[in-house]
Structures are given as structure tokens and as C-alpha cells.
Tab-separated table of C-alpha atoms and ligand atoms in Angstrom:
chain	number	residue	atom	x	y	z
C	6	UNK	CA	6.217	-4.220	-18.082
C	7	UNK	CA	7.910	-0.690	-16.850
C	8	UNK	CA	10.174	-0.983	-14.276
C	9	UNK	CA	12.338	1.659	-12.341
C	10	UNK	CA	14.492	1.393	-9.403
C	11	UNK	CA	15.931	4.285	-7.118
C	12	UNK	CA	18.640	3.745	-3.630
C	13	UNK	CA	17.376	5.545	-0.948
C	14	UNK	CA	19.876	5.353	1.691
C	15	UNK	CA	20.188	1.192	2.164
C	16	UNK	CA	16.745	0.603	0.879
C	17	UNK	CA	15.553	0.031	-3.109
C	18	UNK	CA	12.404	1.747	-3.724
C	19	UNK	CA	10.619	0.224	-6.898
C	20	UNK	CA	7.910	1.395	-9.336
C	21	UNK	CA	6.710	-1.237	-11.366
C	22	UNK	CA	3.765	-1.121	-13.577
C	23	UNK	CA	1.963	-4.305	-12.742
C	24	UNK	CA	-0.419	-6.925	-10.512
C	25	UNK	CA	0.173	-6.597	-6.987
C	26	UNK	CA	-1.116	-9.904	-6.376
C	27	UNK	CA	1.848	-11.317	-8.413
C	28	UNK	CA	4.318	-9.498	-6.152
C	29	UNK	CA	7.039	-11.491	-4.410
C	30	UNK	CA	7.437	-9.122	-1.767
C	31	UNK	CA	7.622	-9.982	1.689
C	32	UNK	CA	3.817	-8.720	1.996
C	33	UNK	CA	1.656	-7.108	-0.199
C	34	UNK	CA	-0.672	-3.687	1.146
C	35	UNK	CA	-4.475	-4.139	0.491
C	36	UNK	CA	-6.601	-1.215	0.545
C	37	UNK	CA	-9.575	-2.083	1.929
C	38	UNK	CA	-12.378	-0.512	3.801
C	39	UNK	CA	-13.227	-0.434	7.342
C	40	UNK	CA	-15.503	-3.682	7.407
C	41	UNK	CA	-12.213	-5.618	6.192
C	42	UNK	CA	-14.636	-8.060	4.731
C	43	UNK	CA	-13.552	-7.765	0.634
C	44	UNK	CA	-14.558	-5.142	-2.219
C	45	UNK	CA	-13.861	-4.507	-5.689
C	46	UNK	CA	-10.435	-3.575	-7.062
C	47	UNK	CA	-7.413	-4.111	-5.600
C	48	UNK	CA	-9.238	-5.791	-2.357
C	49	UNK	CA	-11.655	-8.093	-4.919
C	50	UNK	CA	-8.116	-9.748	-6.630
C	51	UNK	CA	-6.451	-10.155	-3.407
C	52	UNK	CA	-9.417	-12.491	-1.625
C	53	UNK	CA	-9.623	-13.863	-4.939
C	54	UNK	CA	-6.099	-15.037	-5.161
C	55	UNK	CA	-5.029	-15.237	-1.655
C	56	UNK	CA	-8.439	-17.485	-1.191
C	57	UNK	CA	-10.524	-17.857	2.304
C	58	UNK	CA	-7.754	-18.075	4.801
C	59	UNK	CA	-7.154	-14.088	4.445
C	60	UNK	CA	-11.354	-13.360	5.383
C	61	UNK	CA	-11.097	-15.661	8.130
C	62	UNK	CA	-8.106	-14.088	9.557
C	63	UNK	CA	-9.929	-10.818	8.937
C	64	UNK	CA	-13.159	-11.584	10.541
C	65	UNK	CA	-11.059	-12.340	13.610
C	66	UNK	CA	-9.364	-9.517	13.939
C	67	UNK	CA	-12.841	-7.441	13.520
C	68	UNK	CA	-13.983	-9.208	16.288
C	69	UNK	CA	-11.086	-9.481	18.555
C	70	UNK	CA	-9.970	-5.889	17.933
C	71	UNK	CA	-12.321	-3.539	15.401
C	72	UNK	CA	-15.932	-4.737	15.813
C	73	UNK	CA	-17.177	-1.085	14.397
C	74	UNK	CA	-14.804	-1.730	11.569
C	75	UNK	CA	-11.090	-0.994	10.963
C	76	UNK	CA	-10.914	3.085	11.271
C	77	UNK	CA	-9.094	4.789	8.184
C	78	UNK	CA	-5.334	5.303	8.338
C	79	UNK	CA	-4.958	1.908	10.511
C	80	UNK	CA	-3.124	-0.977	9.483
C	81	UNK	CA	-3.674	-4.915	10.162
C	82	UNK	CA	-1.669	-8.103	9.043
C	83	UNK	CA	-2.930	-11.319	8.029
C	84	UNK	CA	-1.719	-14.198	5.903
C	85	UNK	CA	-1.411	-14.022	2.484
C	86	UNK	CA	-3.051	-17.262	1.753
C	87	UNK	CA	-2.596	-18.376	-1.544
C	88	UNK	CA	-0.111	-15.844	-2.441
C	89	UNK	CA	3.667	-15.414	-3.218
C	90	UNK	CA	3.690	-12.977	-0.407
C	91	UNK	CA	3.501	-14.553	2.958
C	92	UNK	CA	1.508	-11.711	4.050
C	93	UNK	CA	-1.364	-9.233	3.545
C	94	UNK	CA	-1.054	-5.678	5.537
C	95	UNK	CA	-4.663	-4.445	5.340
C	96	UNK	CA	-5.236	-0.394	5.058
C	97	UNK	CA	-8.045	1.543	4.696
C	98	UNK	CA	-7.433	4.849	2.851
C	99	UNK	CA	-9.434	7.936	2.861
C	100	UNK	CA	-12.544	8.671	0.277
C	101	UNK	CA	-11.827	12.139	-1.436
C	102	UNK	CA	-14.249	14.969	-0.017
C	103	UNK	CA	-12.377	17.525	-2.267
C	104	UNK	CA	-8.878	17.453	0.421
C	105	UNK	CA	-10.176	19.777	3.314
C	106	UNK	CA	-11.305	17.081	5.334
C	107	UNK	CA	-7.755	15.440	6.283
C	108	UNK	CA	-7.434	13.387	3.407
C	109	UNK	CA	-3.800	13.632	2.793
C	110	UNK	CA	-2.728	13.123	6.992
C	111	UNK	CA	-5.416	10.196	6.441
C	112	UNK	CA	-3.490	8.888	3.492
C	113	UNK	CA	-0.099	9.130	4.645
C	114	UNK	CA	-1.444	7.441	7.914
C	115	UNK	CA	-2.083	4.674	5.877
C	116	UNK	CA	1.297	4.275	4.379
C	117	UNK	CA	3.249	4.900	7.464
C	118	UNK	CA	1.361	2.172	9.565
C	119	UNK	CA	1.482	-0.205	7.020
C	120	UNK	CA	5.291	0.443	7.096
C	121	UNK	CA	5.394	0.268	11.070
C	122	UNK	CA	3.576	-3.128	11.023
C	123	UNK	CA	5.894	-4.708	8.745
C	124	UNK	CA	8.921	-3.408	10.666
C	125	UNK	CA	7.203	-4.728	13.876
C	126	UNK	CA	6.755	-7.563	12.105
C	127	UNK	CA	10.772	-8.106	10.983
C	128	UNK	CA	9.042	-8.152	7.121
C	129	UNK	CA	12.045	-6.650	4.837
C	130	UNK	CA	9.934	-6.342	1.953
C	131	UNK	CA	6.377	-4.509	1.094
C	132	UNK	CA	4.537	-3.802	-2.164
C	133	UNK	CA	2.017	-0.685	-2.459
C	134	UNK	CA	-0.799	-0.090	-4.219
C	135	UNK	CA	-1.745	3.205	-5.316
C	136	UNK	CA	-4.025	3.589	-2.082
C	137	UNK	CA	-7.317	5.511	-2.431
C	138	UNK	CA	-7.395	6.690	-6.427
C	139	UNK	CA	-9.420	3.851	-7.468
C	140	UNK	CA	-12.894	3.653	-5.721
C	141	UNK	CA	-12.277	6.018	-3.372
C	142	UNK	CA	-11.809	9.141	-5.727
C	143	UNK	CA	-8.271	10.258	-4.634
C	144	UNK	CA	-6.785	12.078	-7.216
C	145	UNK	CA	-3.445	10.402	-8.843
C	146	UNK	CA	-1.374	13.345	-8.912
C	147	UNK	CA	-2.182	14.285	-5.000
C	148	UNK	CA	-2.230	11.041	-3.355
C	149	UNK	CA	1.193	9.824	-5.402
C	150	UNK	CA	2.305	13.389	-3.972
C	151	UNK	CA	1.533	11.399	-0.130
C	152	UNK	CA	2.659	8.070	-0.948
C	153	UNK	CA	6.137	9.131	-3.022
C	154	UNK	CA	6.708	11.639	0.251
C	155	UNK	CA	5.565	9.402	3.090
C	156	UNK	CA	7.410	6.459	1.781
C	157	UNK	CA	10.914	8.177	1.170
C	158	UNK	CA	10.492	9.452	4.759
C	159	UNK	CA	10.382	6.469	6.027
C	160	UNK	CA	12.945	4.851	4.116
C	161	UNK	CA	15.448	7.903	4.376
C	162	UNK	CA	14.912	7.272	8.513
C	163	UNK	CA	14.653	4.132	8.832
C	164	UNK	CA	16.834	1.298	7.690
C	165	UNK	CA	14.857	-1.652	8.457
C	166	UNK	CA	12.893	-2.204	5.154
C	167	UNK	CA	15.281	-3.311	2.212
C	168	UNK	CA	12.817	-2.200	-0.673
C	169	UNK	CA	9.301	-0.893	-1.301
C	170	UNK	CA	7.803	-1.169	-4.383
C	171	UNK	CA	4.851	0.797	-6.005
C	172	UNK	CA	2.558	-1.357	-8.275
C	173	UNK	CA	0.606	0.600	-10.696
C	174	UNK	CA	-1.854	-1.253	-12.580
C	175	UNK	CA	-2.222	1.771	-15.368
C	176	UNK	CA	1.158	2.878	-17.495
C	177	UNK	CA	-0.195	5.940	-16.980
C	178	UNK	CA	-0.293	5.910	-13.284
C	179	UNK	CA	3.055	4.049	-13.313
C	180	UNK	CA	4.328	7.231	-15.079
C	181	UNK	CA	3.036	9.509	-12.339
C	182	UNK	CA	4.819	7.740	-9.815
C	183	UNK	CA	7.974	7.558	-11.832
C	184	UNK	CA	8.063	11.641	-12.311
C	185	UNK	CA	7.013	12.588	-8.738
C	186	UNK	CA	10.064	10.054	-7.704
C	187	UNK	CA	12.598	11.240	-10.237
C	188	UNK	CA	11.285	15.331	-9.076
C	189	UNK	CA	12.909	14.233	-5.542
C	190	UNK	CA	15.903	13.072	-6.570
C	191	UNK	CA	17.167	16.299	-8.509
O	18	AR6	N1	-2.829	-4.528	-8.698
O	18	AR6	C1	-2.426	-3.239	-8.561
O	18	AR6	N2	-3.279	-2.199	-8.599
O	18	AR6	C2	-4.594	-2.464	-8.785
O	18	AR6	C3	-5.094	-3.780	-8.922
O	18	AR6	C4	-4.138	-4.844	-8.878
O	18	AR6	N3	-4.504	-6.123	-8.998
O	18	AR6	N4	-6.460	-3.710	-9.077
O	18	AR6	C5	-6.773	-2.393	-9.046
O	18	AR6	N5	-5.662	-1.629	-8.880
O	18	AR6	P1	-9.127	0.559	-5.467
O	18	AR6	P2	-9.374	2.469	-3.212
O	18	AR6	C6	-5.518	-0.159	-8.754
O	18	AR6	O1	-10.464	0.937	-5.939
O	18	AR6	O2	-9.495	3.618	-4.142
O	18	AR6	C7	-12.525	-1.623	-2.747
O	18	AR6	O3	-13.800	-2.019	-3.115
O	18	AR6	C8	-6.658	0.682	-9.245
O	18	AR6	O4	-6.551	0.851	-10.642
O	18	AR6	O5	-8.751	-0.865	-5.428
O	18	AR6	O6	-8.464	2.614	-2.021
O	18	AR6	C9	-12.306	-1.694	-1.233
O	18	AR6	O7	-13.036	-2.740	-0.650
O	18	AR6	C10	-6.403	1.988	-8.494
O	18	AR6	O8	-5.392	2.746	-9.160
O	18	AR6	O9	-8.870	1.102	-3.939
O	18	AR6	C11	-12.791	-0.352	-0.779
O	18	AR6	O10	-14.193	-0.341	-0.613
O	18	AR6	C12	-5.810	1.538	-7.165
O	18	AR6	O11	-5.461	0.166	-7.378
O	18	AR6	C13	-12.421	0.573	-1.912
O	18	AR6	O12	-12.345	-0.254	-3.070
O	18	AR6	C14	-6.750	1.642	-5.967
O	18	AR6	O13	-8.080	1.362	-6.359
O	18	AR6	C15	-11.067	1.208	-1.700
O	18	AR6	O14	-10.832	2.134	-2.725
């Protein structure tokens, strides 16, 4: 498996090409979609492995906070079941409409309040997946551009997080990552 590691500040931001669901991380960042209620991809293995205590903590929270759904760019926590990580921080991304319609504000809305919840939550650990370029028809090269930016921001202001990682399940998306972080740091 690839691995790279850079020091921003006091934080460790990681790329690892890899499972999220096998992350160790403090908690792991599902993108879902608005009816928080599973999917396919990333969302599909994390019910699967987390099992039923993540959808029942989900249903609550639709109907205690989000009846219409969970609106895109939000963030909610639940447990993570099942998994290493003690906890899943639920995002919904944008779907791509060619990038006039907000997408990239949308997307790094998504980051950064997945970020704010697991300060808020004292969580020193978090593990990304590449939100929105699966399903929802981002395009790798632009939304890494959001997620490398968004998540260096935060880190480079903010010392509460000890490390992020980025989990790429492709090598090839793991080497997108990898040169959009490396870019930044020349
Ligand atoms: N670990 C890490 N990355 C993964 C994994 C995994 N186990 N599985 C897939 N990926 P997607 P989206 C990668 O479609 O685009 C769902 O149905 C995948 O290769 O999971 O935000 C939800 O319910 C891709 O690079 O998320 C929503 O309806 C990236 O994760 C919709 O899909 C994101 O792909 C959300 O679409």
C-alpha cells in the first residue's frame, strides 16, 4: 500500500492508498446523501462494516434534526459501530452540474464541517474519503484541488486535530492527492 506523510504546523496530514473502513483514526468521514439512510460506495462498506447501530443512530438524527434529509455541505456524528474508529462523521457532498452551480463552496463545506464536528467533539484524529468523485461525478483533479486546500487551511489554523489522512481507494487517485499535496509544499 502507498503511503505519504507531510507536517503541517503540529498536525500530520496522511495520504494513504487504501480502505477507509480499516482506518484507525479517531473517526472515519462517510459521504453520504441527504436521506443518511446508506448507498453504494464508500457509504455501502461503511453500514456494512460498522453494522446496524450506525442506521439507527442515523434515523434519529433525521428525525430529531433533518426530517427533509441532511442538506449538502452539513456534517453529523454517529458511532462507528463495528469499526476501529469510534466514530462515523456523516457528509453529504455535492453532485457535479459541470462547477457553476457552487460545487466547489459545497465541497469544501463538507470538509470543513466535518473538521468542526470532530474538533467540537475533542476527536484528534479523522480519515477522508475522496468526497463526491465516485457517484456523484466530481472530477478527481478539481475536488482533490478542494479537499488538499480546505484541509491544509484548517490544519495550518487550527491546532486541535493531530493528523488527517486521505484514503484513496485507486493508486491512481492516491497519486493525485500526493502531487496536489507535494505542489503546496514547494
Ligand atoms: N474506502 C475508500 N474509498 C472508497 C471506498 C472505501 N471503502 N469505497 C469507495 N471509495 P462514492 P460520492 C471511493 O461514490 O461520489 C453513495 O451511494 C470511490 O472510489 O462512495 O460522494 C452515497 O449514498 C470514490 O473515489 O461517494 C451517495 O448516494 C470515492 O470513494 C453517493 O454514493 C467517493 O465515491 C455519494 O457519492
Amino acid at each position: 500500500m502507498e503511503e505519504a506523510s507531510y507536517r503541517i504546523g503540529k498536525s500530520q496530514l496522511k495520504i494513504l492508498q487504501g480502505d477507509i473502513t480499516e482506518q484507525d483514526t479517531d473517526a472515519i468521514v462517510n459521504a453520504a446523501n441527504p436521506s443518511l439512510m446508506g448507498g453504494g460506495g464508500v457509504d455501502g462498506a461503511i453500514h456494512r462494516k460498522g453494522g446496524p447501530k450506525i442506521l439507527e443512530e442515523c434515523r434519529k438524527i433525521r428525525a430529531a434534526a433533518w426530517p427533509k434529509g441532511l442538506p449538502t455541505g452539513k456534517a453529523v456524528i454517529t458511532t462507528g459501530g463495528r469499526l476501529k474508529a469510534k466514530y462515523v462523521i456523516h457528509t453529504v457532498g455535492p453532485v457535479w452540474r459541470g462547477g457553476s452551480r457552487d460545487e466547489a463552496k459545497s465541497l469544501a463545506e463538507a470538509y470543513m464541517n466535518s473538521l468542526r464536528l470532530a474538533v467540537d467533539k475533542g476527536l484528534r484524529s479523522i480519515s477522508f474519503p475522496s468526497i463526491s468523485t465516485g457517484a456523484y461525478g466530481y472530477p478527481i483533479d478539481e475536488a482533490c484541488k478542494v479537499a488538499v486546500s480546505t484541509v491544509i487551511d484548517f490544519l495550518t489554523n487550527n491546532g486541535r486535530i493531530d493528523e488527517v489522512r486521505f484514503i484513496l481507494f485507486s493508486s491512481r487517485d492516491f497519486e493525485v492527492y500526493k502531487k496536489e499535496v507535494e505542489s503546496r509544499f514547494r
